[in-house]
Short mmCIF file of C-alpha atoms in Angstrom, two decimals:
data_model
loop_
_atom_site.label_atom_id
_atom_site.label_comp_id
_atom_site.label_asym_id
_atom_site.label_seq_id
_atom_site.Cartn_x
_atom_site.Cartn_y
_atom_site.Cartn_z
CA MET A 261 7.61 -5.19 -13.09
CA SER A 262 6.68 -5.28 -9.23
CA MET A 263 5.53 -1.84 -9.45
CA PHE A 264 2.23 -2.64 -10.82
CA ARG A 265 1.30 -4.96 -8.27
CA ILE A 266 1.09 -1.19 -6.25
CA PHE A 267 -2.46 -1.09 -8.46
CA ASP A 268 -3.86 -4.57 -6.92
CA VAL A 269 -2.83 -3.65 -3.71
CA ALA A 270 -4.58 -0.50 -3.26
CA GLY A 271 -7.06 -1.45 -5.42
CA SER A 272 -8.10 -4.30 -2.99
CA ALA A 273 -7.85 -1.71 -0.41
CA VAL A 274 -10.30 0.80 -1.85
CA SER A 275 -12.82 -1.77 -2.85
CA ALA A 276 -12.92 -3.37 0.51
CA GLN A 277 -13.21 0.90 2.29
CA SER A 278 -15.97 1.01 -0.18
CA GLN A 279 -17.77 -1.98 1.26
CA ARG A 280 -16.65 -0.60 4.57
CA LEU A 281 -18.56 2.46 3.13
CA ASN A 282 -21.32 0.82 1.83
CA VAL A 283 -22.21 -0.99 5.45
CA VAL A 284 -22.14 2.12 7.57
CA ALA A 285 -24.33 3.65 4.97
CA SER A 286 -27.01 0.83 5.24
CA ASN A 287 -26.48 1.20 9.18
CA LEU A 288 -26.91 4.65 9.21
CA ALA A 289 -30.17 4.23 6.89
CA ASN A 290 -31.66 1.73 9.17
CA ALA A 291 -30.60 3.90 12.41
CA ASP A 292 -34.48 3.94 13.48
CA THR A 293 -35.94 1.10 12.16
CA VAL A 294 -37.87 -0.40 14.69
CA ALA A 295 -39.18 -4.26 14.70
CA GLY A 296 -40.61 -6.01 11.79
CA PRO A 297 -43.23 -8.42 12.42
CA ASP A 298 -40.99 -11.48 13.40
CA GLY A 299 -39.89 -9.14 16.40
CA SER A 300 -36.09 -8.64 15.62
CA ALA A 301 -35.23 -5.13 14.47
CA TYR A 302 -32.41 -4.67 11.80
CA LYS A 303 -29.05 -5.42 13.46
CA ALA A 304 -25.84 -3.07 13.08
CA ARG A 305 -23.15 -4.68 10.92
CA GLN A 306 -19.29 -4.54 10.57
CA VAL A 307 -17.15 -6.03 8.23
CA VAL A 308 -14.00 -7.20 8.88
CA PHE A 309 -10.91 -7.00 7.21
CA GLN A 310 -8.42 -9.51 6.23
CA THR A 311 -4.99 -9.76 4.87
CA THR A 312 -4.65 -11.49 1.91
CA LEU A 313 -1.48 -12.11 -0.44
CA LEU A 314 -1.50 -11.27 -4.37
CA GLY A 315 2.14 -11.76 -5.14
CA THR A 316 3.23 -14.57 -7.27
CA THR A 317 6.59 -14.38 -7.27
CA GLY A 318 8.95 -13.28 -5.30
CA HIS A 319 8.32 -12.23 -1.75
CA ARG A 320 4.76 -12.80 -1.42
CA GLU A 321 4.34 -10.58 1.76
CA ALA A 322 5.94 -7.62 -0.04
CA THR A 323 2.11 -7.62 -1.52
CA ALA A 324 -0.19 -7.60 0.69
CA GLY A 325 -3.96 -6.60 -0.54
CA VAL A 326 -6.91 -6.59 2.01
CA ARG A 327 -10.01 -8.21 1.64
CA VAL A 328 -13.36 -8.21 3.72
CA SER A 329 -13.60 -11.83 4.79
CA THR A 330 -16.75 -11.47 6.72
CA ILE A 331 -19.74 -9.44 7.41
CA SER A 332 -20.29 -9.39 11.37
CA GLU A 333 -23.69 -8.70 13.38
CA ASP A 334 -23.67 -6.50 16.48
CA ASN A 335 -26.19 -8.46 18.93
CA THR A 336 -26.71 -6.17 21.57
CA PRO A 337 -30.24 -6.02 22.16
CA GLY A 338 -31.84 -2.73 20.44
CA ARG A 339 -33.45 -0.12 21.80
CA ARG A 340 -36.69 -0.35 23.61
CA VAL A 341 -39.16 2.53 24.10
CA HIS A 342 -42.76 2.33 25.41
CA ASP A 343 -45.53 3.35 23.11
CA PRO A 344 -48.20 1.23 23.04
CA LYS A 345 -49.99 3.66 20.49
CA HIS A 346 -47.12 2.55 17.93
CA PRO A 347 -48.39 0.09 15.42
CA SER A 348 -44.86 -2.19 16.03
CA ALA A 349 -45.49 -2.39 19.97
CA ASP A 350 -45.42 -5.35 21.45
CA ALA A 351 -47.67 -7.22 24.49
CA ASP A 352 -46.48 -5.05 26.73
CA GLY A 353 -46.36 -1.75 24.78
CA TYR A 354 -42.62 -1.51 24.12
CA VAL A 355 -41.21 -1.07 20.54
CA THR A 356 -37.94 -1.98 19.35
CA TYR A 357 -35.60 -0.47 18.17
CA SER A 358 -32.57 -1.22 15.97
CA ASN A 359 -29.32 -1.79 17.88
CA VAL A 360 -27.14 1.00 15.63
CA ASN A 361 -25.28 3.44 17.52
CA ALA A 362 -24.90 6.86 15.16
CA VAL A 363 -22.02 8.07 16.57
CA GLU A 364 -19.80 4.54 16.09
CA GLU A 365 -21.22 5.07 12.42
CA MET A 366 -20.12 8.61 11.67
CA VAL A 367 -16.68 7.58 13.02
CA ASN A 368 -16.40 4.47 11.05
CA MET A 369 -17.49 6.52 8.13
CA MET A 370 -14.81 9.34 8.50
CA SER A 371 -12.22 6.48 9.25
CA ALA A 372 -13.35 4.18 6.01
CA SER A 373 -13.26 7.56 3.88
CA ARG A 374 -9.43 8.78 5.03
CA SER A 375 -8.29 5.22 4.18
CA TYR A 376 -10.26 5.47 0.89
CA GLN A 377 -8.50 9.10 0.23
CA ASN A 378 -5.12 7.52 1.39
CA ASN A 379 -5.12 4.46 -1.00
CA ILE A 380 -6.05 6.40 -3.82
CA GLU A 381 -3.11 9.19 -3.38
CA VAL A 382 -0.86 5.32 -3.11
CA MET A 383 -2.42 4.77 -6.86
CA SER A 384 -1.87 7.98 -8.25
CA THR A 385 1.86 8.20 -6.83
CA ALA A 386 2.57 4.75 -8.58
CA ARG A 387 1.00 5.85 -11.67
CA SER A 388 2.96 9.26 -11.89
CA LEU A 389 6.24 7.18 -11.11
CA LEU A 390 5.09 4.11 -13.56
CA LEU A 391 4.80 7.37 -16.28
CA LYS A 392 8.31 8.83 -15.42
CA THR A 393 9.76 5.33 -16.16
CA LEU A 394 8.65 5.23 -19.01
CA GLN A 395 10.20 8.05 -19.97
CA ILE A 396 13.77 6.91 -19.06
CA GLY A 397 16.22 8.12 -21.81
CA GLN A 398 13.89 9.90 -23.57
CA ASN A 399 15.17 13.58 -22.70
CA MET B 78 34.60 -1.05 -22.98
CA ILE B 79 30.81 -1.26 -22.72
CA PRO B 80 30.78 -2.60 -18.87
CA ARG B 81 32.09 1.14 -18.39
CA LEU B 82 29.26 2.52 -19.82
CA THR B 83 26.75 0.96 -18.09
CA ASN B 84 28.21 0.46 -14.88
CA ALA B 85 26.57 3.53 -13.85
CA LEU B 86 23.32 2.66 -15.51
CA GLU B 87 23.62 -0.69 -13.58
CA PHE B 88 24.63 0.25 -10.28
CA GLN B 89 20.97 3.12 -10.52
CA SER B 90 18.99 0.35 -12.16
CA GLN B 91 19.28 -1.64 -8.95
CA ALA B 92 18.44 0.96 -6.83
CA LEU B 93 15.32 1.55 -8.94
CA VAL B 94 14.55 -2.22 -8.42
CA LEU B 95 14.35 -2.02 -4.78
CA ARG B 96 12.92 1.53 -4.87
CA ALA B 97 9.84 0.38 -6.48
CA GLU B 98 9.94 -2.93 -3.86
CA ARG B 99 9.95 -0.50 -1.43
CA GLN B 100 7.18 1.13 -2.90
CA ARG B 101 5.00 -2.02 -3.15
CA VAL B 102 5.71 -2.67 0.48
CA ILE B 103 4.94 0.43 1.68
CA ALA B 104 1.88 0.31 -0.54
CA GLY B 105 0.54 -3.05 1.23
CA ASN B 106 1.20 -1.25 4.68
CA ILE B 107 -1.34 1.71 3.96
CA ALA B 108 -3.69 -0.65 2.47
CA ASN B 109 -3.76 -2.85 5.48
CA ALA B 110 -3.95 -0.09 8.46
CA ASP B 111 -7.74 -0.92 9.39
CA THR B 112 -6.83 -4.87 9.28
CA PRO B 113 -6.52 -6.44 12.29
CA GLY B 114 -3.71 -8.31 13.45
CA PHE B 115 -1.39 -6.72 10.56
CA LYS B 116 2.43 -6.06 11.13
CA ALA B 117 4.20 -3.39 9.11
CA ARG B 118 6.86 -4.37 6.67
CA ASP B 119 10.06 -2.60 5.46
CA PHE B 120 13.41 -3.26 4.50
CA ASP B 121 16.86 -1.30 5.04
CA PHE B 122 17.34 0.55 1.62
CA ALA B 123 21.07 0.78 2.10
CA THR B 124 21.67 -2.66 3.48
CA ALA B 125 19.54 -4.01 0.13
CA LEU B 126 21.27 -2.21 -2.07
CA ARG B 127 24.77 -3.26 -0.74
CA ASN B 128 23.48 -6.92 -0.87
CA ALA B 129 22.53 -6.43 -4.50
CA THR B 130 25.75 -4.99 -6.09
CA ALA B 131 27.76 -7.10 -4.09
CA GLY B 132 30.45 -8.29 -6.23
CA SER B 133 28.47 -7.19 -9.46
CA VAL B 134 29.78 -4.07 -11.45
CA GLY B 135 27.96 -1.81 -10.20
CA ASN B 136 29.42 -2.21 -6.86
CA ASN B 137 32.53 -1.60 -8.71
CA SER B 138 31.45 1.35 -10.39
CA ALA B 139 30.16 2.61 -7.28
CA GLY B 140 34.16 1.82 -5.09
CA GLY B 141 35.79 4.44 -7.86
CA PRO B 142 36.35 4.60 -11.49
CA GLY B 143 37.99 1.72 -13.26
CA ALA B 144 37.74 -0.24 -10.65
CA GLY B 145 37.41 -3.89 -11.05
CA LEU B 146 36.38 -3.44 -14.92
CA GLY B 147 34.66 -6.17 -16.93
CA THR B 148 33.63 -8.22 -13.99
CA GLY B 149 30.82 -9.56 -13.32
CA ILE B 150 28.90 -8.68 -16.18
CA ALA B 151 28.05 -11.87 -17.10
CA ARG B 152 26.51 -12.45 -13.83
CA ASP B 153 23.15 -10.23 -14.34
CA VAL B 154 23.05 -11.34 -17.98
CA MET B 155 22.58 -14.72 -16.90
CA THR B 156 20.20 -13.88 -14.25
CA PRO B 157 17.38 -11.94 -15.87
CA GLY B 158 15.21 -10.89 -13.01
CA GLY B 159 17.28 -13.21 -10.62
CA ARG B 160 17.75 -9.93 -8.13
CA SER B 161 18.26 -10.63 -4.38
CA GLN B 162 14.88 -9.92 -2.23
CA PRO B 163 15.83 -7.57 0.22
CA ALA B 164 14.55 -9.05 3.67
CA LEU B 165 11.51 -7.25 5.22
CA ASN B 166 11.45 -6.88 8.54
CA TYR B 167 8.75 -5.86 11.21
CA ALA B 168 8.11 -2.43 12.45
CA GLN B 169 8.23 -1.40 15.58
CA PRO B 170 5.14 0.41 16.79
CA GLN B 171 4.87 3.51 18.50
CA GLN B 172 1.95 2.97 19.91
CA THR B 173 -0.01 -0.35 20.84
CA GLN B 174 -3.57 -0.80 19.16
CA LEU B 175 -6.39 -3.44 20.81
CA ASP B 176 -6.12 -5.00 17.12
CA ASN B 177 -2.75 -5.77 17.03
CA ASN B 178 -1.72 -3.83 14.19
CA THR B 179 1.14 -2.13 13.97
CA VAL B 180 1.09 0.57 10.69
CA ASP B 181 1.55 3.78 11.94
CA MET B 182 -0.06 5.41 9.20
CA ASP B 183 2.03 8.60 9.85
CA ARG B 184 5.21 6.67 9.36
CA GLU B 185 4.09 4.81 6.31
CA ARG B 186 3.17 8.16 4.41
CA GLY B 187 6.39 10.12 5.49
CA ALA B 188 8.23 7.16 3.88
CA PHE B 189 5.82 6.61 0.90
CA VAL B 190 6.65 10.34 0.19
CA ASP B 191 10.32 9.47 0.64
CA ASN B 192 10.80 6.60 -1.38
CA ALA B 193 8.94 8.19 -3.95
CA VAL B 194 11.07 11.46 -4.24
CA LYS B 195 13.88 9.42 -4.06
CA PHE B 196 12.71 6.92 -6.90
CA GLU B 197 12.71 9.98 -8.97
CA ALA B 198 15.80 10.80 -8.21
CA THR B 199 17.39 7.92 -9.14
CA LEU B 200 15.45 8.01 -13.03
CA ARG B 201 16.83 12.00 -13.00
CA PHE B 202 20.55 10.01 -12.43
CA ILE B 203 19.75 7.30 -14.95
CA ASN B 204 18.53 10.07 -17.72
CA GLY B 205 21.63 12.69 -16.66
CA SER B 206 23.98 9.37 -17.55
CA VAL B 207 22.17 8.46 -20.47
CA ARG B 208 22.54 11.99 -21.73
CA THR B 209 26.43 12.04 -20.85
CA LEU B 210 26.65 9.21 -23.35
CA GLN B 211 24.46 10.45 -26.14
CA GLU B 212 26.31 13.62 -26.03
CA ALA B 213 29.84 12.00 -26.02
CA MET B 214 28.68 10.01 -28.93
CA LYS B 215 27.25 13.07 -30.50
CA SER B 216 30.01 15.24 -30.31
CA ALA B 217 32.92 11.89 -31.50
CA ASN B 218 30.46 12.17 -34.50
CA GLN B 219 30.60 15.50 -35.53
CA SER B 220 34.18 16.47 -35.03
#
């Protein structure tokens, strides 16, 4: 029954979106961290989605799930603030903060949460349709 | 006699299978709404249903009562689950996106709800046919 595949497809998307939310949360939590002793500050991370074909029979491309293929790091240089009194300041008196852009992350978070909701909606619709299919000829 | 009873049910079950298939395709599109480079897929339901029922009993029941009695019943019996696969097409994007993703979320949501409602409608048609058959058998027994 091909409709059971919907749960796999939507489930893969829900899991991928929640991983994206996880990365956003980690980015936001580290938005104000400064460079550690090694001199490199936290780098913002982004998930990269990839289509994965879940079907085993029939049209394989019809059951297109999604998975997180890689988590890429943003390599733009972090914010540098002149603050000689800061314990993490370098020789020139500059403190390097992480390169997280809070506004970008908030937009990312909203997009992830909307996509999450969409896929939950897909699952609950598929569930109610399947339950009604089970009741064929019973009334 | 038996094909005559099941003609309508056969046609509706083909429609139900195709509706489930389309629901799955649209679920895949919605799941990949944020995947770079993903191309939205869909199929034309009317063409797919015409192809699926071509030459089988279902098509004859749609053609009119009594048309081609008893033909083609063996085909579905011989090939359980061997229903024809609909040809998938690519959606034309309304607006192009930078990441080459062609999923239009509004369109997909609309198609998803539309398909879900029509799936339920098909279920009701089947339930109606079953109830009609049951009523027919009941009254014969009671008289």
